[in-house]
Amino acid sequence: MIDAIIFAMTIVLPNLALMWLGFFMKRRGEADQVFVDQASSFVFNYCLPCLLFFSVVDSDVDYAKQVVLIVAGIVVTFILFIGSELYAKHFISDPANQGVFVQGIFRSNMAIIGLATVANAYGTSGLSIGAVYMGVVTILFNILAVITLSRVSKSSEDTWLSRSTMIIKKLFTNPLIIALVAAFTYKALPLPPLAGVIHITGGLLAAVALPLALICAGASINLKSMLHPSGLSMQASIGRIVIAPLVAIAVGFAFGLTGVHMGVLFLMVASPTAAASYVMAKAMGGNDILAANILAFTTVVGMFGMAIGAAILRAMGLI
């Protein structure tokens, strides 16, 4: 059990340390909102795409064998989405809260917290598997997020055609998805190895991605929102921190996942609510205050939930 606890602390504490650094820098005035916005944009548009691209290109992982893991992730996502939709329909009356609540439960922070934790746990091979998983499930996340948040709009111009157009535009312009598609295409074609300068430059950008993203996440933490959550945000947080990981474990068992595949599924699903959930809620007219509360609380508390879950699964020999 001691080894399992050490494993859990090893994969979670480095992330918490970098997030604490970001929070500390913000308190000292060294990381204001302008810095966070610009750095986050830099990470999302350049660093993370390089990380995903080179993780796939440089890996010897047989991606055909990841189908079961990806299907399990899709099943988990649908269970969480449908379950939270039914809960919101019966217990939440305000449409501006319903979509935010649902998104806060099913949409996890795979691109930053999830990938960083998987990398800490399993190294480059785990990172490659996690990158492929994230690429597929991210598409589903975007589609479901638009569906659940679009109930707020009362505009006559907001139709299923306009929503479908929005989804397609988001998918085809998402730098992370573009990077993964490019990586798979490159590996599938008989192309020569990437030149040294390109590979080294891409590797340097990739190395920046997760540390800088975690620092930005820490600098974005709102203590007031985290320490004074509303009843609704607490319900959503319980769904993300407790219910989602349990669903992931149950589905993983059902699909016969073990080792790194069970570990990737658990860590990706157990990650805190995605930072993009706040941006999307605000853009589509949802309750952005509720979204901020869910994001702040799950970002900190969820990390400890990941550690506890990882320790238990490791002690049972499942990851």
PDB file of C-alpha atoms in Angstrom:
ATOM      1  CA  MET A   1       0.000   0.000   0.000  1.00  0.00           C
ATOM      2  CA  ILE A   2       2.935   2.311   0.719  1.00  0.00           C
ATOM      3  CA  ASP A   3       4.152   1.868  -2.868  1.00  0.00           C
ATOM      4  CA  ALA A   4       0.670   2.725  -4.136  1.00  0.00           C
ATOM      5  CA  ILE A   5       0.563   5.920  -2.068  1.00  0.00           C
ATOM      6  CA  ILE A   6       4.030   6.928  -3.282  1.00  0.00           C
ATOM      7  CA  PHE A   7       2.899   6.295  -6.880  1.00  0.00           C
ATOM      8  CA  ALA A   8      -0.176   8.480  -6.390  1.00  0.00           C
ATOM      9  CA  MET A   9       1.804  11.299  -4.810  1.00  0.00           C
ATOM     10  CA  THR A  10       4.421  11.113  -7.557  1.00  0.00           C
ATOM     11  CA  ILE A  11       1.891  11.626 -10.336  1.00  0.00           C
ATOM     12  CA  VAL A  12      -0.142  14.351  -8.593  1.00  0.00           C
ATOM     13  CA  LEU A  13       2.257  16.432  -6.475  1.00  0.00           C
ATOM     14  CA  PRO A  14       4.345  17.805  -9.392  1.00  0.00           C
ATOM     15  CA  ASN A  15       1.137  19.160 -10.945  1.00  0.00           C
ATOM     16  CA  LEU A  16       0.002  20.687  -7.664  1.00  0.00           C
ATOM     17  CA  ALA A  17       3.448  22.240  -7.157  1.00  0.00           C
ATOM     18  CA  LEU A  18       3.331  23.963 -10.549  1.00  0.00           C
ATOM     19  CA  MET A  19      -0.229  25.133  -9.941  1.00  0.00           C
ATOM     20  CA  TRP A  20       0.826  26.499  -6.559  1.00  0.00           C
ATOM     21  CA  LEU A  21       3.689  28.330  -8.278  1.00  0.00           C
ATOM     22  CA  GLY A  22       1.173  29.966 -10.606  1.00  0.00           C
ATOM     23  CA  PHE A  23      -1.045  30.948  -7.685  1.00  0.00           C
ATOM     24  CA  PHE A  24       1.990  32.327  -5.803  1.00  0.00           C
ATOM     25  CA  MET A  25       3.093  34.342  -8.853  1.00  0.00           C
ATOM     26  CA  LYS A  26      -0.385  35.818  -9.166  1.00  0.00           C
ATOM     27  CA  ARG A  27      -0.383  36.852  -5.498  1.00  0.00           C
ATOM     28  CA  ARG A  28       2.982  38.578  -6.011  1.00  0.00           C
ATOM     29  CA  GLY A  29       1.725  40.401  -9.094  1.00  0.00           C
ATOM     30  CA  GLU A  30       4.048  38.451 -11.399  1.00  0.00           C
ATOM     31  CA  ALA A  31       1.244  36.724 -13.328  1.00  0.00           C
ATOM     32  CA  ASP A  32      -1.686  39.037 -13.989  1.00  0.00           C
ATOM     33  CA  GLN A  33      -4.720  38.179 -16.110  1.00  0.00           C
ATOM     34  CA  VAL A  34      -3.062  39.495 -19.269  1.00  0.00           C
ATOM     35  CA  PHE A  35      -0.125  37.121 -18.747  1.00  0.00           C
ATOM     36  CA  VAL A  36      -2.451  34.184 -18.061  1.00  0.00           C
ATOM     37  CA  ASP A  37      -4.569  34.874 -21.154  1.00  0.00           C
ATOM     38  CA  GLN A  38      -1.561  35.299 -23.445  1.00  0.00           C
ATOM     39  CA  ALA A  39       0.327  32.307 -22.041  1.00  0.00           C
ATOM     40  CA  SER A  40      -2.767  30.095 -22.209  1.00  0.00           C
ATOM     41  CA  SER A  41      -3.310  31.096 -25.830  1.00  0.00           C
ATOM     42  CA  PHE A  42       0.357  30.350 -26.608  1.00  0.00           C
ATOM     43  CA  VAL A  43       0.087  26.917 -24.986  1.00  0.00           C
ATOM     44  CA  PHE A  44      -3.179  26.019 -26.710  1.00  0.00           C
ATOM     45  CA  ASN A  45      -2.225  27.208 -30.193  1.00  0.00           C
ATOM     46  CA  TYR A  46       1.444  26.212 -30.367  1.00  0.00           C
ATOM     47  CA  CYS A  47       2.867  24.181 -27.470  1.00  0.00           C
ATOM     48  CA  LEU A  48       0.136  21.583 -26.933  1.00  0.00           C
ATOM     49  CA  PRO A  49      -0.209  20.871 -30.680  1.00  0.00           C
ATOM     50  CA  CYS A  50       3.561  20.239 -30.836  1.00  0.00           C
ATOM     51  CA  LEU A  51       3.347  17.987 -27.773  1.00  0.00           C
ATOM     52  CA  LEU A  52       0.544  15.918 -29.287  1.00  0.00           C
ATOM     53  CA  PHE A  53       2.081  15.782 -32.760  1.00  0.00           C
ATOM     54  CA  PHE A  54       5.517  14.612 -31.648  1.00  0.00           C
ATOM     55  CA  SER A  55       4.089  12.259 -29.006  1.00  0.00           C
ATOM     56  CA  VAL A  56       2.313  10.383 -31.794  1.00  0.00           C
ATOM     57  CA  VAL A  57       5.038  10.656 -34.449  1.00  0.00           C
ATOM     58  CA  ASP A  58       7.835   9.500 -32.129  1.00  0.00           C
ATOM     59  CA  SER A  59       5.878   6.696 -30.503  1.00  0.00           C
ATOM     60  CA  ASP A  60       5.953   3.003 -31.363  1.00  0.00           C
ATOM     61  CA  VAL A  61       2.553   2.446 -29.742  1.00  0.00           C
ATOM     62  CA  ASP A  62       0.133   0.307 -31.772  1.00  0.00           C
ATOM     63  CA  TYR A  63      -2.823   2.663 -31.954  1.00  0.00           C
ATOM     64  CA  ALA A  64      -5.114  -0.022 -33.343  1.00  0.00           C
ATOM     65  CA  LYS A  65      -4.965  -1.611 -29.879  1.00  0.00           C
ATOM     66  CA  GLN A  66      -6.318   1.571 -28.274  1.00  0.00           C
ATOM     67  CA  VAL A  67      -9.784   1.123 -29.779  1.00  0.00           C
ATOM     68  CA  VAL A  68     -11.187  -0.552 -26.660  1.00  0.00           C
ATOM     69  CA  LEU A  69      -9.870   2.261 -24.461  1.00  0.00           C
ATOM     70  CA  ILE A  70     -11.356   4.930 -26.736  1.00  0.00           C
ATOM     71  CA  VAL A  71     -14.735   3.165 -26.900  1.00  0.00           C
ATOM     72  CA  ALA A  72     -14.713   2.903 -23.092  1.00  0.00           C
ATOM     73  CA  GLY A  73     -14.010   6.646 -22.875  1.00  0.00           C
ATOM     74  CA  ILE A  74     -16.898   7.408 -25.231  1.00  0.00           C
ATOM     75  CA  VAL A  75     -19.240   5.217 -23.153  1.00  0.00           C
ATOM     76  CA  VAL A  76     -18.172   6.979 -19.938  1.00  0.00           C
ATOM     77  CA  THR A  77     -18.772  10.373 -21.542  1.00  0.00           C
ATOM     78  CA  PHE A  78     -22.269   9.443 -22.687  1.00  0.00           C
ATOM     79  CA  ILE A  79     -23.189   7.971 -19.301  1.00  0.00           C
ATOM     80  CA  LEU A  80     -22.096  11.151 -17.533  1.00  0.00           C
ATOM     81  CA  PHE A  81     -23.776  13.395 -20.112  1.00  0.00           C
ATOM     82  CA  ILE A  82     -27.109  11.587 -20.145  1.00  0.00           C
ATOM     83  CA  GLY A  83     -27.130  11.117 -16.362  1.00  0.00           C
ATOM     84  CA  SER A  84     -26.407  14.784 -15.662  1.00  0.00           C
ATOM     85  CA  GLU A  85     -28.942  15.874 -18.304  1.00  0.00           C
ATOM     86  CA  LEU A  86     -31.664  13.833 -16.587  1.00  0.00           C
ATOM     87  CA  TYR A  87     -30.657  15.238 -13.185  1.00  0.00           C
ATOM     88  CA  ALA A  88     -30.664  18.811 -14.505  1.00  0.00           C
ATOM     89  CA  LYS A  89     -34.051  18.336 -16.158  1.00  0.00           C
ATOM     90  CA  HIS A  90     -35.684  17.211 -12.897  1.00  0.00           C
ATOM     91  CA  PHE A  91     -33.864  19.295 -10.280  1.00  0.00           C
ATOM     92  CA  ILE A  92     -32.624  22.500 -11.992  1.00  0.00           C
ATOM     93  CA  SER A  93     -35.201  24.950 -13.281  1.00  0.00           C
ATOM     94  CA  ASP A  94     -33.064  27.745 -14.789  1.00  0.00           C
ATOM     95  CA  PRO A  95     -31.890  26.916 -18.354  1.00  0.00           C
ATOM     96  CA  ALA A  96     -28.813  29.137 -17.818  1.00  0.00           C
ATOM     97  CA  ASN A  97     -27.720  26.770 -15.033  1.00  0.00           C
ATOM     98  CA  GLN A  98     -28.669  23.460 -16.619  1.00  0.00           C
ATOM     99  CA  GLY A  99     -26.092  23.395 -19.419  1.00  0.00           C
ATOM    100  CA  VAL A 100     -23.311  24.693 -17.168  1.00  0.00           C
ATOM    101  CA  PHE A 101     -24.096  21.998 -14.589  1.00  0.00           C
ATOM    102  CA  VAL A 102     -24.074  19.246 -17.218  1.00  0.00           C
ATOM    103  CA  GLN A 103     -20.832  20.446 -18.823  1.00  0.00           C
ATOM    104  CA  GLY A 104     -19.167  20.714 -15.425  1.00  0.00           C
ATOM    105  CA  ILE A 105     -19.754  17.014 -14.839  1.00  0.00           C
ATOM    106  CA  PHE A 106     -18.975  15.330 -18.162  1.00  0.00           C
ATOM    107  CA  ARG A 107     -16.164  17.585 -19.468  1.00  0.00           C
ATOM    108  CA  SER A 108     -12.782  16.928 -17.853  1.00  0.00           C
ATOM    109  CA  ASN A 109      -9.495  18.791 -18.190  1.00  0.00           C
ATOM    110  CA  MET A 110      -7.745  16.170 -20.316  1.00  0.00           C
ATOM    111  CA  ALA A 111      -5.457  18.492 -22.263  1.00  0.00           C
ATOM    112  CA  ILE A 112      -3.667  19.893 -19.218  1.00  0.00           C
ATOM    113  CA  ILE A 113      -4.251  18.038 -15.939  1.00  0.00           C
ATOM    114  CA  GLY A 114      -5.065  14.695 -17.555  1.00  0.00           C
ATOM    115  CA  LEU A 115      -2.097  14.575 -19.927  1.00  0.00           C
ATOM    116  CA  ALA A 116       0.315  15.899 -17.301  1.00  0.00           C
ATOM    117  CA  THR A 117      -0.750  13.252 -14.789  1.00  0.00           C
ATOM    118  CA  VAL A 118      -0.619  10.454 -17.365  1.00  0.00           C
ATOM    119  CA  ALA A 119       2.875  11.596 -18.382  1.00  0.00           C
ATOM    120  CA  ASN A 120       3.991  11.541 -14.742  1.00  0.00           C
ATOM    121  CA  ALA A 121       2.545   8.057 -14.289  1.00  0.00           C
ATOM    122  CA  TYR A 122       3.545   6.278 -17.502  1.00  0.00           C
ATOM    123  CA  GLY A 123       6.102   8.403 -19.327  1.00  0.00           C
ATOM    124  CA  THR A 124       6.196   8.903 -23.090  1.00  0.00           C
ATOM    125  CA  SER A 125       4.290   5.715 -23.987  1.00  0.00           C
ATOM    126  CA  GLY A 126       1.428   6.655 -21.685  1.00  0.00           C
ATOM    127  CA  LEU A 127       1.495  10.204 -23.027  1.00  0.00           C
ATOM    128  CA  SER A 128       1.090   8.915 -26.585  1.00  0.00           C
ATOM    129  CA  ILE A 129      -1.879   6.745 -25.611  1.00  0.00           C
ATOM    130  CA  GLY A 130      -3.394   9.631 -23.670  1.00  0.00           C
ATOM    131  CA  ALA A 131      -2.945  11.981 -26.630  1.00  0.00           C
ATOM    132  CA  VAL A 132      -4.893   9.692 -28.956  1.00  0.00           C
ATOM    133  CA  TYR A 133      -7.631   9.176 -26.363  1.00  0.00           C
ATOM    134  CA  MET A 134      -7.867  12.920 -25.813  1.00  0.00           C
ATOM    135  CA  GLY A 135      -8.061  13.677 -29.533  1.00  0.00           C
ATOM    136  CA  VAL A 136     -11.105  11.471 -30.081  1.00  0.00           C
ATOM    137  CA  VAL A 137     -12.964  12.314 -26.863  1.00  0.00           C
ATOM    138  CA  THR A 138     -12.313  16.064 -27.301  1.00  0.00           C
ATOM    139  CA  ILE A 139     -14.414  15.955 -30.470  1.00  0.00           C
ATOM    140  CA  LEU A 140     -17.274  14.411 -28.499  1.00  0.00           C
ATOM    141  CA  PHE A 141     -16.821  16.947 -25.680  1.00  0.00           C
ATOM    142  CA  ASN A 142     -17.240  19.871 -28.078  1.00  0.00           C
ATOM    143  CA  ILE A 143     -20.358  18.427 -29.700  1.00  0.00           C
ATOM    144  CA  LEU A 144     -22.077  17.644 -26.395  1.00  0.00           C
ATOM    145  CA  ALA A 145     -21.087  21.013 -24.880  1.00  0.00           C
ATOM    146  CA  VAL A 146     -22.711  22.936 -27.724  1.00  0.00           C
ATOM    147  CA  ILE A 147     -25.841  20.784 -27.461  1.00  0.00           C
ATOM    148  CA  THR A 148     -26.294  21.268 -23.710  1.00  0.00           C
ATOM    149  CA  LEU A 149     -25.415  24.988 -23.643  1.00  0.00           C
ATOM    150  CA  SER A 150     -27.522  25.947 -26.656  1.00  0.00           C
ATOM    151  CA  ARG A 151     -30.772  25.625 -24.651  1.00  0.00           C
ATOM    152  CA  VAL A 152     -30.085  29.111 -23.218  1.00  0.00           C
ATOM    153  CA  SER A 153     -30.368  30.979 -26.522  1.00  0.00           C
ATOM    154  CA  LYS A 154     -33.714  32.521 -27.447  1.00  0.00           C
ATOM    155  CA  SER A 155     -32.525  33.963 -30.746  1.00  0.00           C
ATOM    156  CA  SER A 156     -34.469  33.040 -33.874  1.00  0.00           C
ATOM    157  CA  GLU A 157     -31.127  32.740 -35.646  1.00  0.00           C
ATOM    158  CA  ASP A 158     -30.064  29.966 -33.290  1.00  0.00           C
ATOM    159  CA  THR A 159     -31.141  26.798 -35.117  1.00  0.00           C
ATOM    160  CA  TRP A 160     -29.810  23.255 -35.271  1.00  0.00           C
ATOM    161  CA  LEU A 161     -28.163  24.205 -38.571  1.00  0.00           C
ATOM    162  CA  SER A 162     -26.308  27.121 -36.957  1.00  0.00           C
ATOM    163  CA  ARG A 163     -25.315  24.932 -34.009  1.00  0.00           C
ATOM    164  CA  SER A 164     -24.074  22.191 -36.325  1.00  0.00           C
ATOM    165  CA  THR A 165     -22.069  24.773 -38.261  1.00  0.00           C
ATOM    166  CA  MET A 166     -20.562  26.014 -34.993  1.00  0.00           C
ATOM    167  CA  ILE A 167     -19.560  22.483 -33.982  1.00  0.00           C
ATOM    168  CA  ILE A 168     -17.961  21.741 -37.355  1.00  0.00           C
ATOM    169  CA  LYS A 169     -16.090  25.063 -37.312  1.00  0.00           C
ATOM    170  CA  LYS A 170     -14.772  24.425 -33.798  1.00  0.00           C
ATOM    171  CA  LEU A 171     -13.591  20.939 -34.722  1.00  0.00           C
ATOM    172  CA  PHE A 172     -11.853  21.916 -37.965  1.00  0.00           C
ATOM    173  CA  THR A 173     -10.120  24.923 -36.365  1.00  0.00           C
ATOM    174  CA  ASN A 174      -9.102  23.219 -33.105  1.00  0.00           C
ATOM    175  CA  PRO A 175      -5.262  23.201 -33.062  1.00  0.00           C
ATOM    176  CA  LEU A 176      -5.136  20.019 -30.963  1.00  0.00           C
ATOM    177  CA  ILE A 177      -7.308  18.045 -33.360  1.00  0.00           C
ATOM    178  CA  ILE A 178      -5.393  19.421 -36.355  1.00  0.00           C
ATOM    179  CA  ALA A 179      -2.113  18.316 -34.737  1.00  0.00           C
ATOM    180  CA  LEU A 180      -3.378  14.778 -34.095  1.00  0.00           C
ATOM    181  CA  VAL A 181      -4.797  14.387 -37.605  1.00  0.00           C
ATOM    182  CA  ALA A 182      -1.492  15.633 -39.052  1.00  0.00           C
ATOM    183  CA  ALA A 183       0.462  13.193 -36.858  1.00  0.00           C
ATOM    184  CA  PHE A 184      -1.626  10.178 -37.885  1.00  0.00           C
ATOM    185  CA  THR A 185      -1.390  11.189 -41.530  1.00  0.00           C
ATOM    186  CA  TYR A 186       2.382  11.544 -41.267  1.00  0.00           C
ATOM    187  CA  LYS A 187       2.748   8.103 -39.683  1.00  0.00           C
ATOM    188  CA  ALA A 188       0.438   6.502 -42.239  1.00  0.00           C
ATOM    189  CA  LEU A 189       2.347   7.841 -45.256  1.00  0.00           C
ATOM    190  CA  PRO A 190       5.838   6.676 -46.327  1.00  0.00           C
ATOM    191  CA  LEU A 191       7.455  10.004 -45.460  1.00  0.00           C
ATOM    192  CA  PRO A 192      11.084  10.543 -44.399  1.00  0.00           C
ATOM    193  CA  PRO A 193      11.939  11.326 -40.755  1.00  0.00           C
ATOM    194  CA  LEU A 194      11.511  14.930 -39.698  1.00  0.00           C
ATOM    195  CA  ALA A 195      14.615  17.086 -40.055  1.00  0.00           C
ATOM    196  CA  GLY A 196      16.677  17.653 -36.927  1.00  0.00           C
ATOM    197  CA  VAL A 197      15.959  21.389 -36.674  1.00  0.00           C
ATOM    198  CA  ILE A 198      12.196  20.862 -36.995  1.00  0.00           C
ATOM    199  CA  HIS A 199      12.218  18.043 -34.472  1.00  0.00           C
ATOM    200  CA  ILE A 200      14.326  19.943 -31.938  1.00  0.00           C
ATOM    201  CA  THR A 201      12.230  23.117 -32.274  1.00  0.00           C
ATOM    202  CA  GLY A 202       8.998  21.167 -31.929  1.00  0.00           C
ATOM    203  CA  GLY A 203      10.423  19.295 -28.965  1.00  0.00           C
ATOM    204  CA  LEU A 204      11.312  22.543 -27.198  1.00  0.00           C
ATOM    205  CA  LEU A 205       7.792  23.894 -27.691  1.00  0.00           C
ATOM    206  CA  ALA A 206       6.338  20.583 -26.524  1.00  0.00           C
ATOM    207  CA  ALA A 207       8.447  20.677 -23.368  1.00  0.00           C
ATOM    208  CA  VAL A 208       6.956  24.056 -22.460  1.00  0.00           C
ATOM    209  CA  ALA A 209       3.328  22.940 -22.865  1.00  0.00           C
ATOM    210  CA  LEU A 210       2.362  21.165 -19.655  1.00  0.00           C
ATOM    211  CA  PRO A 211       4.447  23.157 -17.123  1.00  0.00           C
ATOM    212  CA  LEU A 212       3.249  26.520 -18.468  1.00  0.00           C
ATOM    213  CA  ALA A 213      -0.344  25.292 -18.726  1.00  0.00           C
ATOM    214  CA  LEU A 214      -0.288  24.163 -15.078  1.00  0.00           C
ATOM    215  CA  ILE A 215       1.189  27.500 -13.959  1.00  0.00           C
ATOM    216  CA  CYS A 216      -1.611  29.314 -15.813  1.00  0.00           C
ATOM    217  CA  ALA A 217      -4.183  27.012 -14.216  1.00  0.00           C
ATOM    218  CA  GLY A 218      -2.816  27.873 -10.786  1.00  0.00           C
ATOM    219  CA  ALA A 219      -2.797  31.593 -11.537  1.00  0.00           C
ATOM    220  CA  SER A 220      -6.449  31.332 -12.599  1.00  0.00           C
ATOM    221  CA  ILE A 221      -7.633  29.858  -9.288  1.00  0.00           C
ATOM    222  CA  ASN A 222     -10.216  32.031  -7.547  1.00  0.00           C
ATOM    223  CA  LEU A 223     -10.073  31.318  -3.813  1.00  0.00           C
ATOM    224  CA  LYS A 224     -13.356  33.099  -3.168  1.00  0.00           C
ATOM    225  CA  SER A 225     -15.152  30.888  -5.680  1.00  0.00           C
ATOM    226  CA  MET A 226     -13.413  27.785  -4.388  1.00  0.00           C
ATOM    227  CA  LEU A 227     -14.108  28.369  -0.684  1.00  0.00           C
ATOM    228  CA  HIS A 228     -17.685  29.623  -1.097  1.00  0.00           C
ATOM    229  CA  PRO A 229     -19.311  27.300  -3.610  1.00  0.00           C
ATOM    230  CA  SER A 230     -23.066  27.426  -4.143  1.00  0.00           C
ATOM    231  CA  GLY A 231     -25.275  24.391  -3.573  1.00  0.00           C
ATOM    232  CA  LEU A 232     -25.518  23.797  -7.310  1.00  0.00           C
ATOM    233  CA  SER A 233     -21.793  24.115  -7.937  1.00  0.00           C
ATOM    234  CA  MET A 234     -21.127  21.692  -5.079  1.00  0.00           C
ATOM    235  CA  GLN A 235     -23.521  19.166  -6.622  1.00  0.00           C
ATOM    236  CA  ALA A 236     -21.729  19.470  -9.970  1.00  0.00           C
ATOM    237  CA  SER A 237     -18.342  19.205  -8.237  1.00  0.00           C
ATOM    238  CA  ILE A 238     -19.397  15.987  -6.510  1.00  0.00           C
ATOM    239  CA  GLY A 239     -20.457  14.669  -9.897  1.00  0.00           C
ATOM    240  CA  ARG A 240     -17.040  15.489 -11.370  1.00  0.00           C
ATOM    241  CA  ILE A 241     -14.842  14.483  -8.411  1.00  0.00           C
ATOM    242  CA  VAL A 242     -16.708  11.423  -7.126  1.00  0.00           C
ATOM    243  CA  ILE A 243     -19.261  10.112  -9.621  1.00  0.00           C
ATOM    244  CA  ALA A 244     -17.191  10.485 -12.819  1.00  0.00           C
ATOM    245  CA  PRO A 245     -14.167   8.473 -11.550  1.00  0.00           C
ATOM    246  CA  LEU A 246     -16.460   5.723 -10.221  1.00  0.00           C
ATOM    247  CA  VAL A 247     -18.196   5.494 -13.588  1.00  0.00           C
ATOM    248  CA  ALA A 248     -14.790   5.301 -15.295  1.00  0.00           C
ATOM    249  CA  ILE A 249     -13.696   2.436 -13.053  1.00  0.00           C
ATOM    250  CA  ALA A 250     -16.967   0.539 -13.590  1.00  0.00           C
ATOM    251  CA  VAL A 251     -16.795   0.945 -17.374  1.00  0.00           C
ATOM    252  CA  GLY A 252     -13.098   0.038 -17.362  1.00  0.00           C
ATOM    253  CA  PHE A 253     -13.925  -3.188 -15.530  1.00  0.00           C
ATOM    254  CA  ALA A 254     -16.753  -3.918 -17.979  1.00  0.00           C
ATOM    255  CA  PHE A 255     -14.371  -3.496 -20.932  1.00  0.00           C
ATOM    256  CA  GLY A 256     -11.641  -5.562 -19.285  1.00  0.00           C
ATOM    257  CA  LEU A 257      -9.108  -2.737 -19.106  1.00  0.00           C
ATOM    258  CA  THR A 258      -6.003  -3.148 -16.943  1.00  0.00           C
ATOM    259  CA  GLY A 259      -2.592  -1.560 -16.534  1.00  0.00           C
ATOM    260  CA  VAL A 260      -1.817   1.575 -18.487  1.00  0.00           C
ATOM    261  CA  HIS A 261      -5.169   1.539 -20.304  1.00  0.00           C
ATOM    262  CA  MET A 262      -7.179   1.503 -17.080  1.00  0.00           C
ATOM    263  CA  GLY A 263      -4.797   4.136 -15.702  1.00  0.00           C
ATOM    264  CA  VAL A 264      -5.251   6.440 -18.699  1.00  0.00           C
ATOM    265  CA  LEU A 265      -9.038   6.057 -18.594  1.00  0.00           C
ATOM    266  CA  PHE A 266      -9.196   6.784 -14.858  1.00  0.00           C
ATOM    267  CA  LEU A 267      -6.805   9.753 -14.892  1.00  0.00           C
ATOM    268  CA  MET A 268      -8.402  11.353 -17.945  1.00  0.00           C
ATOM    269  CA  VAL A 269     -11.940  11.017 -16.575  1.00  0.00           C
ATOM    270  CA  ALA A 270     -11.021  11.898 -12.964  1.00  0.00           C
ATOM    271  CA  SER A 271      -9.379  15.180 -14.008  1.00  0.00           C
ATOM    272  CA  PRO A 272     -11.029  18.420 -12.824  1.00  0.00           C
ATOM    273  CA  THR A 273     -13.585  20.252 -14.945  1.00  0.00           C
ATOM    274  CA  ALA A 274     -12.067  21.584 -18.182  1.00  0.00           C
ATOM    275  CA  ALA A 275     -11.034  25.234 -18.240  1.00  0.00           C
ATOM    276  CA  ALA A 276     -12.739  25.537 -21.632  1.00  0.00           C
ATOM    277  CA  SER A 277     -16.074  24.922 -19.922  1.00  0.00           C
ATOM    278  CA  TYR A 278     -16.008  28.414 -18.413  1.00  0.00           C
ATOM    279  CA  VAL A 279     -15.104  30.075 -21.712  1.00  0.00           C
ATOM    280  CA  MET A 280     -17.799  28.194 -23.588  1.00  0.00           C
ATOM    281  CA  ALA A 281     -20.464  28.843 -20.947  1.00  0.00           C
ATOM    282  CA  LYS A 282     -19.747  32.570 -21.022  1.00  0.00           C
ATOM    283  CA  ALA A 283     -19.747  32.710 -24.810  1.00  0.00           C
ATOM    284  CA  MET A 284     -23.073  30.881 -25.119  1.00  0.00           C
ATOM    285  CA  GLY A 285     -25.000  32.762 -22.439  1.00  0.00           C
ATOM    286  CA  GLY A 286     -24.738  30.253 -19.603  1.00  0.00           C
ATOM    287  CA  ASN A 287     -24.233  31.098 -15.931  1.00  0.00           C
ATOM    288  CA  ASP A 288     -20.530  31.956 -16.036  1.00  0.00           C
ATOM    289  CA  ILE A 289     -20.352  32.483 -12.241  1.00  0.00           C
ATOM    290  CA  LEU A 290     -21.566  28.934 -11.667  1.00  0.00           C
ATOM    291  CA  ALA A 291     -19.059  27.699 -14.250  1.00  0.00           C
ATOM    292  CA  ALA A 292     -16.219  29.554 -12.467  1.00  0.00           C
ATOM    293  CA  ASN A 293     -17.214  28.080  -9.094  1.00  0.00           C
ATOM    294  CA  ILE A 294     -17.247  24.526 -10.467  1.00  0.00           C
ATOM    295  CA  LEU A 295     -13.929  25.066 -12.235  1.00  0.00           C
ATOM    296  CA  ALA A 296     -12.184  26.525  -9.168  1.00  0.00           C
ATOM    297  CA  PHE A 297     -13.377  23.906  -6.695  1.00  0.00           C
ATOM    298  CA  THR A 298     -12.725  20.857  -8.876  1.00  0.00           C
ATOM    299  CA  THR A 299      -9.322  22.128 -10.035  1.00  0.00           C
ATOM    300  CA  VAL A 300      -7.889  21.950  -6.509  1.00  0.00           C
ATOM    301  CA  VAL A 301      -9.989  19.342  -4.715  1.00  0.00           C
ATOM    302  CA  GLY A 302     -10.152  17.054  -7.757  1.00  0.00           C
ATOM    303  CA  MET A 303      -6.382  16.586  -7.704  1.00  0.00           C
ATOM    304  CA  PHE A 304      -6.599  14.965  -4.288  1.00  0.00           C
ATOM    305  CA  GLY A 305      -9.436  12.760  -5.530  1.00  0.00           C
ATOM    306  CA  MET A 306      -7.206  11.626  -8.388  1.00  0.00           C
ATOM    307  CA  ALA A 307      -4.434  10.784  -5.926  1.00  0.00           C
ATOM    308  CA  ILE A 308      -6.724   8.756  -3.655  1.00  0.00           C
ATOM    309  CA  GLY A 309      -8.278   6.884  -6.567  1.00  0.00           C
ATOM    310  CA  ALA A 310      -4.901   6.185  -8.180  1.00  0.00           C
ATOM    311  CA  ALA A 311      -3.509   4.871  -4.886  1.00  0.00           C
ATOM    312  CA  ILE A 312      -6.443   2.488  -4.410  1.00  0.00           C
ATOM    313  CA  LEU A 313      -6.327   1.211  -7.998  1.00  0.00           C
ATOM    314  CA  ARG A 314      -2.538   0.797  -7.777  1.00  0.00           C
ATOM    315  CA  ALA A 315      -2.830  -1.145  -4.519  1.00  0.00           C
ATOM    316  CA  MET A 316      -5.369  -3.447  -6.229  1.00  0.00           C
ATOM    317  CA  GLY A 317      -2.952  -3.962  -9.125  1.00  0.00           C
ATOM    318  CA  LEU A 318      -5.324  -2.455 -11.691  1.00  0.00           C
ATOM    319  CA  ILE A 319      -3.143   0.411 -12.981  1.00  0.00           C
TER     320      ILE A 319
END
